[in-house]
Coordinates of C-alpha atoms in Angstrom, one line a residue:
Chain A
X1 CA -28.8 47.3 -10.6
X2 CA -30.8 44.3 -12.0
X3 CA -27.8 44.1 -14.3
X4 CA -25.5 44.0 -11.7
X5 CA -27.5 41.6 -9.9
X6 CA -27.4 39.1 -12.6
X7 CA -23.7 40.1 -13.2
X8 CA -23.9 37.9 -10.0
X9 CA -26.2 35.5 -9.8
X10 CA -24.1 34.7 -13.0
X11 CA -20.4 34.3 -11.1
X12 CA -22.2 32.6 -8.9
X13 CA -23.9 29.9 -10.9
X14 CA -21.1 29.3 -12.9
X15 CA -18.7 29.1 -10.2
X16 CA -21.0 26.0 -8.8
X17 CA -21.4 24.3 -11.9
X18 CA -17.7 24.0 -12.7
X19 CA -16.1 23.1 -8.6
X20 CA -19.4 21.3 -9.3
X21 CA -17.7 19.3 -13.1
X22 CA -15.1 17.1 -11.9
X23 CA -15.6 17.1 -8.0
X24 CA -15.4 14.0 -6.7
X25 CA -14.1 14.1 -3.6
X26 CA -16.9 13.5 -0.6
X27 CA -16.3 13.6 3.4
X28 CA -16.4 10.1 4.6
X29 CA -15.6 8.2 7.2
X30 CA -14.1 4.8 6.1
X31 CA -13.9 0.8 8.2
X32 CA -11.1 -1.9 7.0
X33 CA -9.4 -4.2 8.9
X34 CA -7.3 -7.2 8.8
X35 CA -6.4 -10.4 11.5
X36 CA -5.0 -14.4 11.6
X37 CA -5.7 -17.0 12.8
X38 CA -3.2 -19.2 12.5
X39 CA -1.6 -23.0 14.3
X40 CA 1.3 -22.7 16.1
X41 CA 3.6 -26.8 16.2
X42 CA 7.3 -26.3 18.2
X43 CA 9.3 -28.8 18.4
X44 CA 13.2 -27.0 19.7
X45 CA 15.6 -29.1 20.1
X46 CA 14.9 -32.6 22.2
X47 CA 12.2 -31.4 24.0
X48 CA 8.5 -32.4 23.1
X49 CA 7.0 -30.9 21.1
X50 CA 3.7 -28.4 21.8
X51 CA 1.3 -26.6 19.5
X52 CA -1.0 -24.2 19.9
X53 CA -5.0 -22.2 18.0
X54 CA -4.1 -18.7 18.6
X55 CA -6.0 -15.1 17.1
X56 CA -2.9 -14.1 16.7
X57 CA -4.2 -10.0 14.9
X58 CA -7.8 -8.2 15.3
X59 CA -7.5 -5.5 13.5
X60 CA -9.9 -2.8 13.2
X61 CA -8.7 0.4 10.8
X62 CA -10.5 3.8 11.4
X63 CA -10.1 6.6 9.0
X64 CA -11.8 10.1 7.5
X65 CA -11.2 12.2 5.9
X66 CA -11.8 16.1 5.9
X67 CA -10.5 16.8 2.2
X68 CA -9.0 15.9 -0.3
X69 CA -5.8 16.6 1.3
X70 CA -7.0 16.5 5.3
X71 CA -7.2 13.2 6.7
X72 CA -7.0 10.9 9.7
X73 CA -6.1 7.8 9.4
X74 CA -6.1 4.6 12.6
X75 CA -5.5 0.5 13.1
X76 CA -6.3 -0.5 17.3
X77 CA -5.4 -3.8 17.4
X78 CA -6.2 -6.9 20.3
X79 CA -3.1 -9.8 19.7
X80 CA -3.4 -13.3 21.2
X81 CA -7.9 -12.7 21.4
X82 CA -7.9 -11.8 25.3
X83 CA -6.1 -9.6 27.3
X84 CA -5.6 -10.3 31.0
X85 CA -2.7 -10.9 33.3
X86 CA -0.4 -9.8 31.6
X87 CA -0.5 -12.2 28.3
X88 CA -2.3 -10.3 25.1
X89 CA -1.3 -6.9 24.0
X90 CA -4.9 -3.9 23.4
X91 CA -2.8 -1.7 20.9
X92 CA -3.0 1.5 18.8
X93 CA -0.9 1.1 16.0
X94 CA -1.7 3.9 14.0
X95 CA -4.0 7.5 14.3
X96 CA -2.7 10.6 12.8
X97 CA -3.1 13.6 11.3
X98 CA -2.3 12.2 7.9
X99 CA -2.0 15.9 4.9
X100 CA -1.2 14.9 2.2
X101 CA -0.1 18.2 -0.2
X102 CA 0.7 16.9 -3.4
X103 CA 2.8 13.3 -4.7
X104 CA 5.4 15.3 -3.6
X105 CA 5.2 16.5 -0.5
X106 CA 2.6 15.5 2.1
X107 CA 3.2 14.8 5.5
X108 CA 2.1 12.9 9.2
X109 CA 1.8 13.3 13.1
X110 CA 0.5 11.1 16.1
X111 CA 0.9 7.2 16.5
X112 CA 2.6 6.3 13.0
X113 CA 5.0 3.5 11.4
X114 CA 8.5 4.2 11.1
X115 CA 9.4 3.0 6.9
X116 CA 12.0 0.3 8.1
X117 CA 11.6 -2.8 6.0
X118 CA 9.4 -4.3 3.5
X119 CA 6.6 -5.6 6.3
X120 CA 6.4 -2.8 9.1
X121 CA 3.9 -0.5 7.5
X122 CA 2.6 -3.1 4.9
X123 CA 2.2 -6.2 7.6
X124 CA -1.5 -7.7 6.7
X125 CA -1.5 -11.4 5.5
X126 CA -2.4 -11.6 2.4
X127 CA 1.3 -9.7 1.4
X128 CA 3.3 -12.1 2.6
X129 CA 4.5 -15.5 2.5
X130 CA 4.7 -17.6 5.7
X131 CA 2.1 -17.6 9.0
X132 CA 3.7 -16.2 11.1
X133 CA 5.1 -13.0 9.5
X134 CA 9.9 -14.0 8.8
X135 CA 11.6 -14.0 11.3
X136 CA 14.0 -11.7 10.0
X137 CA 10.6 -8.9 10.9
X138 CA 10.6 -10.3 14.6
X139 CA 14.2 -10.2 15.7
X140 CA 16.6 -7.9 13.2
X141 CA 13.9 -5.6 12.1
X142 CA 11.2 -6.2 15.0
X143 CA 7.3 -5.4 13.3
X144 CA 4.9 -4.2 13.6
X145 CA 7.0 -1.0 14.9
X146 CA 5.3 1.9 16.4
X147 CA 4.9 4.6 18.5
X148 CA 4.5 8.4 18.4
X149 CA 6.5 11.2 16.0
X150 CA 6.1 11.6 12.1
X151 CA 6.8 11.9 8.4
X152 CA 7.5 13.5 5.5
X153 CA 7.3 11.5 2.0
X154 CA 7.1 12.3 -1.6
X155 CA 7.6 10.5 -5.0
X156 CA 9.1 11.7 -7.1
X157 CA 9.7 10.2 -10.8
X158 CA 9.5 6.9 -9.3
X159 CA 11.0 7.9 -6.1
X160 CA 9.9 7.3 -3.0
X161 CA 10.9 8.9 -0.9
X162 CA 10.4 9.4 3.7
X163 CA 11.7 11.0 6.6
X164 CA 10.5 9.4 10.1
X165 CA 11.3 11.7 13.7
X166 CA 10.2 8.3 15.8
X167 CA 10.4 7.9 19.7
X168 CA 13.6 6.8 20.9
X169 CA 13.9 2.8 21.6
X170 CA 15.0 1.6 25.3
X171 CA 18.5 1.3 25.6
X172 CA 18.3 -0.9 28.9
X173 CA 15.7 -3.1 27.1
X174 CA 18.4 -4.0 24.2
X175 CA 19.2 -7.8 24.6
X176 CA 21.3 -10.7 23.7
X177 CA 18.6 -12.7 22.0
X178 CA 15.6 -9.7 20.8
X179 CA 18.6 -7.0 19.4
X180 CA 16.5 -3.6 19.9
X181 CA 13.3 -5.1 19.7
X182 CA 12.5 -4.8 23.1
X183 CA 13.5 -1.9 23.2
X184 CA 10.2 -0.1 21.6
X185 CA 8.3 1.6 23.4
X186 CA 4.5 1.9 21.8
X187 CA 4.0 5.2 22.2
X188 CA 3.0 5.3 25.6
X189 CA 5.2 8.2 28.0
X190 CA 8.3 7.5 26.1
X191 CA 11.6 9.5 26.4
X192 CA 11.3 12.9 24.0
X193 CA 14.5 14.6 25.0
X194 CA 15.7 12.1 21.8
X195 CA 14.3 11.1 19.0
X196 CA 15.3 7.6 16.2
X197 CA 15.8 10.7 12.7
X198 CA 15.3 7.8 9.5
X199 CA 15.4 7.8 5.9
X200 CA 13.8 5.3 3.2
X201 CA 14.5 5.7 -0.3
X202 CA 12.5 3.2 -2.6
X203 CA 12.1 2.3 -6.5
X204 CA 9.3 1.6 -8.1
X205 CA 9.4 2.6 -11.5
X206 CA 10.3 -0.8 -13.1
X207 CA 6.4 -2.6 -13.2
X208 CA 6.5 -4.8 -10.0
X209 CA 10.1 -4.2 -9.0
X210 CA 10.3 -1.7 -5.3
X211 CA 13.6 -1.6 -4.4
X212 CA 15.1 0.1 -1.8
X213 CA 16.6 0.8 1.7
X214 CA 16.5 3.1 5.5
X215 CA 18.8 4.7 6.7
X216 CA 18.2 4.8 10.8
X217 CA 19.8 6.3 13.5
X218 CA 19.2 6.6 18.0
X219 CA 20.9 7.8 20.7
X220 CA 19.0 5.0 22.7
X221 CA 18.6 5.5 26.9
X222 CA 17.4 4.0 29.5
X223 CA 17.9 4.3 33.4
X224 CA 21.3 2.9 33.2
X225 CA 22.5 3.1 29.4
X226 CA 22.6 5.0 26.9
X227 CA 23.8 3.0 23.5
X228 CA 23.8 5.0 20.3
X229 CA 22.5 2.6 17.0
X230 CA 22.3 2.3 13.9
X231 CA 20.2 0.9 12.2
X232 CA 20.4 0.2 8.3
X233 CA 18.4 -2.3 5.8
X234 CA 18.1 -3.0 2.2
X235 CA 14.9 -4.2 0.6
X236 CA 12.9 -5.8 -2.6
X237 CA 10.7 -7.8 -4.0
X238 CA 9.4 -8.2 -7.3
X239 CA 5.7 -9.7 -8.5
X240 CA 4.9 -10.7 -11.1
X241 CA 4.8 -13.0 -13.9
X242 CA 3.0 -15.6 -11.2
X243 CA 7.1 -14.7 -9.6
X244 CA 7.1 -13.2 -6.0
X245 CA 10.3 -13.4 -4.6
X246 CA 11.7 -11.4 -1.8
X247 CA 15.2 -9.9 -0.1
X248 CA 15.4 -8.4 2.7
X249 CA 18.7 -7.4 4.9
X250 CA 19.4 -6.0 8.3
X251 CA 22.3 -4.3 9.9
X252 CA 22.0 -2.6 14.1
X253 CA 25.2 -1.0 15.1
X254 CA 26.0 -0.4 19.3
X255 CA 28.2 2.0 20.4
X256 CA 28.3 0.5 23.5
X257 CA 27.8 -2.3 25.8
X258 CA 28.2 -6.1 25.2
X259 CA 26.3 -6.0 21.8
X260 CA 27.3 -4.3 19.0
X261 CA 25.9 -5.0 16.2
X262 CA 23.1 -7.5 14.8
X263 CA 22.8 -8.9 11.3
X264 CA 20.2 -11.5 9.2
X265 CA 18.5 -11.9 5.5
X266 CA 15.7 -13.6 4.1
X267 CA 14.9 -14.1 1.2
X268 CA 11.4 -15.7 -0.4
X269 CA 10.9 -17.1 -3.9
X270 CA 7.7 -18.3 -4.6
X271 CA 6.1 -19.3 -8.0
X272 CA 1.8 -19.4 -9.0
X273 CA 1.2 -23.0 -10.2
X274 CA -2.5 -21.7 -10.4
X275 CA -1.7 -19.6 -13.4
X276 CA -0.5 -23.4 -15.6
X277 CA -4.4 -24.1 -15.3
X278 CA -5.8 -20.6 -15.4
X279 CA -6.9 -21.0 -12.4
X280 CA -8.6 -17.6 -10.5
X281 CA -7.8 -18.6 -6.8
X282 CA -4.1 -18.0 -6.6
X283 CA -1.8 -21.6 -5.9
X284 CA 1.9 -20.3 -4.0
X285 CA 4.3 -22.4 -4.0
X286 CA 7.4 -20.7 -1.9
X287 CA 10.7 -21.7 -0.4
X288 CA 12.8 -19.0 2.5
X289 CA 15.3 -19.1 3.5
X290 CA 17.0 -16.8 6.8
X291 CA 20.2 -16.4 8.4
X292 CA 19.4 -14.5 11.5
X293 CA 22.2 -13.2 14.3
X294 CA 20.3 -10.8 17.1
X295 CA 24.4 -11.2 18.5
X296 CA 26.5 -10.6 15.8
X297 CA 29.1 -9.1 17.2
X298 CA 29.9 -8.7 20.7
X299 CA 32.2 -7.6 23.3
X300 CA 33.3 -11.0 24.5
X301 CA 32.9 -13.0 21.5
X302 CA 33.3 -16.6 21.4
X303 CA 30.2 -18.3 21.6
X304 CA 28.5 -14.7 22.6
X305 CA 28.5 -15.0 19.3
X306 CA 27.0 -18.2 17.6
X307 CA 24.8 -18.3 21.0
X308 CA 22.0 -16.4 18.6
X309 CA 23.3 -17.7 15.5
X310 CA 21.0 -20.0 13.8
X311 CA 19.7 -20.7 9.7
X312 CA 16.0 -21.3 8.6
X313 CA 15.0 -23.2 6.2
X314 CA 10.9 -22.8 4.9
X315 CA 8.5 -24.9 2.4
X316 CA 5.2 -23.4 2.6
X317 CA 2.1 -22.7 0.7
X318 CA -0.6 -20.2 0.8
X319 CA -3.3 -19.9 -1.1
X320 CA -5.1 -16.8 -2.0
X321 CA -8.9 -17.5 -3.8
X322 CA -8.9 -14.2 -4.3
X323 CA -6.0 -10.7 -2.8
X324 CA -7.5 -10.2 0.1
X325 CA -7.9 -14.1 1.5
X326 CA -4.6 -16.4 2.6
X327 CA -4.9 -19.5 4.3
X328 CA -1.3 -20.3 4.8
X329 CA 0.8 -23.4 6.0
X330 CA 4.7 -23.8 5.8
X331 CA 7.8 -26.1 7.5
X332 CA 10.0 -25.3 8.2
X333 CA 13.5 -26.2 9.8
X334 CA 16.0 -23.9 12.2
X335 CA 19.5 -24.9 12.7
X336 CA 21.5 -23.1 16.0
X337 CA 24.9 -23.0 14.9
X338 CA 26.3 -23.3 18.9
X339 CA 25.6 -26.9 19.2
X340 CA 23.8 -27.7 16.0
X341 CA 20.7 -28.0 17.9
X342 CA 17.6 -28.0 15.4
X343 CA 13.6 -27.0 16.1
X344 CA 10.6 -28.1 14.0
X345 CA 7.7 -26.2 13.5
X346 CA 4.3 -26.8 11.6
X347 CA 2.4 -23.9 11.2
X348 CA -0.6 -22.8 9.4
X349 CA -3.9 -20.2 9.1
X350 CA -5.8 -18.0 7.5
X351 CA -5.9 -14.4 7.4
X352 CA -8.1 -11.8 5.5
X353 CA -7.6 -8.0 4.7
X354 CA -10.4 -5.4 4.0
Chain Y
X1 CA -23.5 44.9 -20.1
X2 CA -23.7 41.6 -21.8
X3 CA -20.2 42.1 -23.0
X4 CA -19.1 42.8 -19.2
X5 CA -21.0 39.2 -17.8
X6 CA -19.3 36.7 -20.3
X7 CA -16.2 38.9 -19.6
X8 CA -15.9 37.8 -15.7
X9 CA -17.6 33.6 -16.7
X10 CA -14.9 33.6 -19.1
X11 CA -12.3 34.5 -16.1
X12 CA -14.5 32.1 -13.0
X13 CA -13.9 29.5 -14.7
X14 CA -10.2 30.7 -14.9
X15 CA -9.3 31.0 -11.9
X16 CA -10.6 28.5 -10.8
X17 CA -8.4 25.5 -9.8
X18 CA -8.7 22.8 -13.5
X19 CA -5.7 20.5 -12.6
X20 CA -7.7 17.6 -13.3
X21 CA -9.8 19.5 -16.1
X22 CA -6.5 20.3 -17.1
X23 CA -4.7 17.0 -16.8
X24 CA -8.0 14.8 -18.6
X25 CA -6.9 16.7 -21.5
X26 CA -2.9 16.8 -21.3
X27 CA -3.9 12.8 -20.5
X28 CA -6.1 12.9 -23.9
X29 CA -2.9 15.1 -26.2
X30 CA 0.1 12.7 -24.6
X31 CA -2.5 9.2 -26.5
X32 CA -4.2 10.7 -29.2
X33 CA -2.7 13.8 -30.1
X34 CA -2.0 17.3 -30.7
X35 CA -4.4 17.9 -33.6
X36 CA -7.1 16.5 -31.6
X37 CA -10.2 17.3 -30.6
X38 CA -12.9 16.2 -28.7
X39 CA -16.6 15.8 -27.3
X40 CA -17.3 15.5 -23.5
X41 CA -21.4 13.4 -22.6
X42 CA -22.0 12.5 -18.7
X43 CA -23.6 9.5 -19.3
X44 CA -25.6 7.7 -17.5
X45 CA -24.9 4.1 -17.2
X46 CA -27.8 2.1 -18.0
X47 CA -28.9 0.0 -15.0
X48 CA -28.9 -3.7 -16.1
X49 CA -25.5 -2.8 -17.9
X50 CA -23.8 -2.0 -14.5
X51 CA -25.3 -5.0 -12.2
X52 CA -23.9 -7.2 -15.4
X53 CA -20.2 -5.1 -15.0
X54 CA -20.1 -4.8 -11.1
X55 CA -21.0 -8.5 -11.9
X56 CA -18.3 -9.7 -13.9
X57 CA -16.3 -7.2 -11.9
X58 CA -16.3 -7.5 -8.6
X59 CA -16.4 -4.3 -8.1
X60 CA -19.1 -1.0 -8.2
X61 CA -19.7 2.3 -9.8
X62 CA -17.9 5.4 -8.2
X63 CA -20.7 6.4 -9.0
X64 CA -24.1 6.2 -11.7
X65 CA -22.4 8.4 -14.2
X66 CA -19.6 8.6 -16.4
X67 CA -17.4 10.9 -18.2
X68 CA -17.8 9.5 -21.5
X69 CA -14.9 11.2 -24.1
X70 CA -15.0 11.7 -28.3
X71 CA -12.1 11.7 -29.7
X72 CA -11.5 13.4 -33.2
X73 CA -9.1 14.3 -36.3
X74 CA -9.7 16.3 -39.4
X75 CA -13.0 16.2 -37.9
X76 CA -13.2 12.2 -38.8
X77 CA -13.8 9.8 -35.2
X78 CA -11.1 8.0 -34.4
X79 CA -11.4 6.8 -30.8
X80 CA -12.7 7.0 -27.4
X81 CA -11.6 8.1 -23.7
X82 CA -12.9 7.5 -20.3
X83 CA -13.0 9.2 -17.1
X84 CA -14.1 7.6 -13.8
X85 CA -13.0 6.8 -10.5
X86 CA -11.9 4.0 -8.0
X87 CA -11.9 4.3 -4.3
X88 CA -8.5 3.4 -2.5
X89 CA -8.1 2.4 1.0
X90 CA -10.7 5.4 2.0
X91 CA -10.3 8.7 -0.9
X92 CA -11.3 8.3 -4.3
X93 CA -9.2 7.6 -7.5
X94 CA -10.2 9.6 -10.9
X95 CA -8.4 7.9 -14.0
X96 CA -9.1 7.7 -17.4
X97 CA -8.5 5.3 -19.5
X98 CA -8.2 5.5 -23.5
X99 CA -9.8 3.3 -26.2
X100 CA -8.9 2.3 -30.0
X101 CA -12.1 2.5 -32.2
X102 CA -12.5 -1.7 -32.3
X103 CA -12.3 -1.0 -27.5
X104 CA -8.8 -2.1 -27.2
X105 CA -6.9 -0.1 -24.7
X106 CA -4.2 3.0 -25.7
X107 CA -3.6 4.5 -22.4
X108 CA -4.1 4.3 -19.6
X109 CA -3.3 8.0 -17.0
X110 CA -4.3 8.0 -12.5
X111 CA -5.0 11.5 -13.6
X112 CA -6.5 12.3 -10.0
X113 CA -4.3 10.3 -6.8
X114 CA -5.2 10.8 -3.3
X115 CA -3.2 8.7 -0.8
X116 CA -0.8 8.7 0.9
X117 CA 0.1 5.3 0.3
X118 CA 0.3 3.6 -3.2
X119 CA 0.9 7.1 -5.1
X120 CA 3.3 4.3 -7.5
X121 CA -0.1 3.5 -9.1
X122 CA 0.7 6.5 -10.6
X123 CA 3.6 5.4 -13.2
X124 CA 3.7 5.3 -16.6
X125 CA 5.8 1.6 -16.2
X126 CA 2.6 0.8 -14.9
X127 CA 0.0 2.5 -16.7
X128 CA 1.6 1.2 -19.5
X129 CA 1.1 -2.6 -19.5
X130 CA -3.4 -2.0 -19.6
X131 CA -1.9 -1.3 -23.6
X132 CA -3.4 -3.6 -25.7
X133 CA -6.4 -4.7 -23.4
X134 CA -9.7 -5.7 -24.0
X135 CA -12.7 -7.0 -22.8
X136 CA -11.5 -10.5 -22.9
X137 CA -8.5 -9.9 -21.5
X138 CA -7.8 -11.7 -17.8
X139 CA -6.7 -8.3 -15.7
X140 CA -5.2 -10.2 -13.2
X141 CA -2.5 -8.9 -11.0
X142 CA 0.8 -10.7 -10.9
X143 CA -0.7 -12.4 -13.6
X144 CA -0.9 -10.8 -16.3
X145 CA -1.1 -7.2 -14.5
X146 CA 2.8 -6.5 -12.1
X147 CA 1.5 -5.7 -8.6
X148 CA 3.6 -3.0 -6.7
X149 CA 5.0 -3.9 -3.4
X150 CA 3.1 -1.2 -1.2
X151 CA 0.8 0.2 -3.6
X152 CA -1.8 -3.5 -3.4
X153 CA -5.1 -1.5 -2.6
X154 CA -4.8 1.1 -5.0
X155 CA -3.2 -1.9 -7.6
X156 CA -6.0 -4.4 -7.0
X157 CA -8.8 -1.4 -6.4
X158 CA -7.5 0.4 -10.2
X159 CA -7.2 -2.9 -12.0
X160 CA -10.8 -3.5 -11.4
X161 CA -11.4 -0.5 -13.0
X162 CA -10.3 -0.5 -15.9
X163 CA -11.5 -3.8 -15.9
X164 CA -14.8 -2.1 -16.1
X165 CA -13.9 -0.3 -18.3
X166 CA -14.0 -2.3 -21.3
X167 CA -16.4 -3.9 -20.6
X168 CA -18.8 -0.5 -20.3
X169 CA -17.1 1.2 -24.1
X170 CA -18.4 -2.3 -25.9
X171 CA -21.4 -0.3 -24.3
X172 CA -21.5 3.2 -25.3
X173 CA -19.8 2.3 -29.0
X174 CA -23.0 0.4 -29.8

């Protein structure tokens, strides 16, 4: 009996000792966040210029990990610093339970971000050029795009995949000037009778490069319309050897209504000149060219396809004293295709993430 | 009964999930070859050394202790390895750095990644760029270390973690 007792104690001891070895995980709450203050000056055509200060986004991240596999992640966002009379927004941008089984397979459920375009999931200010997000991410792939949904994800041999089942768009809200952007339901009592289906694939095994694309389909519905929407986009980003280059192209097809297709692309090219002088602060001048047309194809054609078509040149500077803080300044000029109307923008700001 | 105890002891070791231990063994063999033996020591990092390194790199150590491996081939020492952790966005990333006898990195490997995003830091291609670096190297993401779009936090965290170990190995080799 004594021996048996000794045996059990020995087993238990050895197990607990061994379990402690290499056991690095502890249940833990994490906070984080990001934010950005902007100065925006715009001169549209011949109208007088106007300028504003805008604390555009203040975001708090909160997460909790129950185990190595089960965790919760969330992001709450206050836009424009104030909510009153339809001005400003308070949003729950992410709130999901995540199960990370292995590199090959995980899933999440809750308020999530569909994996469409480079910036939607990775939208913190130090991660992109320009004070404001690229106009492509306003009008072609609306960013931040969040809502109720679930996704399965994983990585195999450098291929990163994500399959997403996401809330529907409201087709009544689609517009020639903004494409699908106004149709986002933002997790607010969305019609549960239909979904947006999305698949994304990226290749990441070439150092510094991310290249991939996504394809999404939604039979979108509103009170008075029902439109099939197909969103396809490709993207690439290179960040190594002091060079940052970005390219994205997106196309949206609509199967009924006046709007038939929205289309756009942009590319960025920047170089960290501080490396020449061996400074640790990154000083990155960049150029951007965008071509955007939210009404690239319409039922009636003609001027309707030119009114919302514009090109944009931007030059700017991102200064990063360290990776999580960025100071930005940029100048851009947009030319409307219909009448060559020029609009000019000067923006600067500061952004952070932690 | 003693034999039984020993048997159970062995069994209980093998029954337990040993993914980290297995991956460490595999990483060491991949780096130094199959004919190696090694000793493991859990080393407590001296307080002033710890503070100095943390200040230089701008990242705290995960804990006060670190796993220090001495690698032998035919009974003579051929290298060292350190097993440590850094925090990603919210979970620890377990990684290992293998050094030659001069403290130069021969290999680096992510042993366990637990986050839903940023898993690309595990790629062999990304890790291979640390080969040849030592305490004098820059370790600047975007310059001598390439970034990974979508894995910014992990890339910065692991890069700093590796830099810390190149400074620590100098002290351990003494």
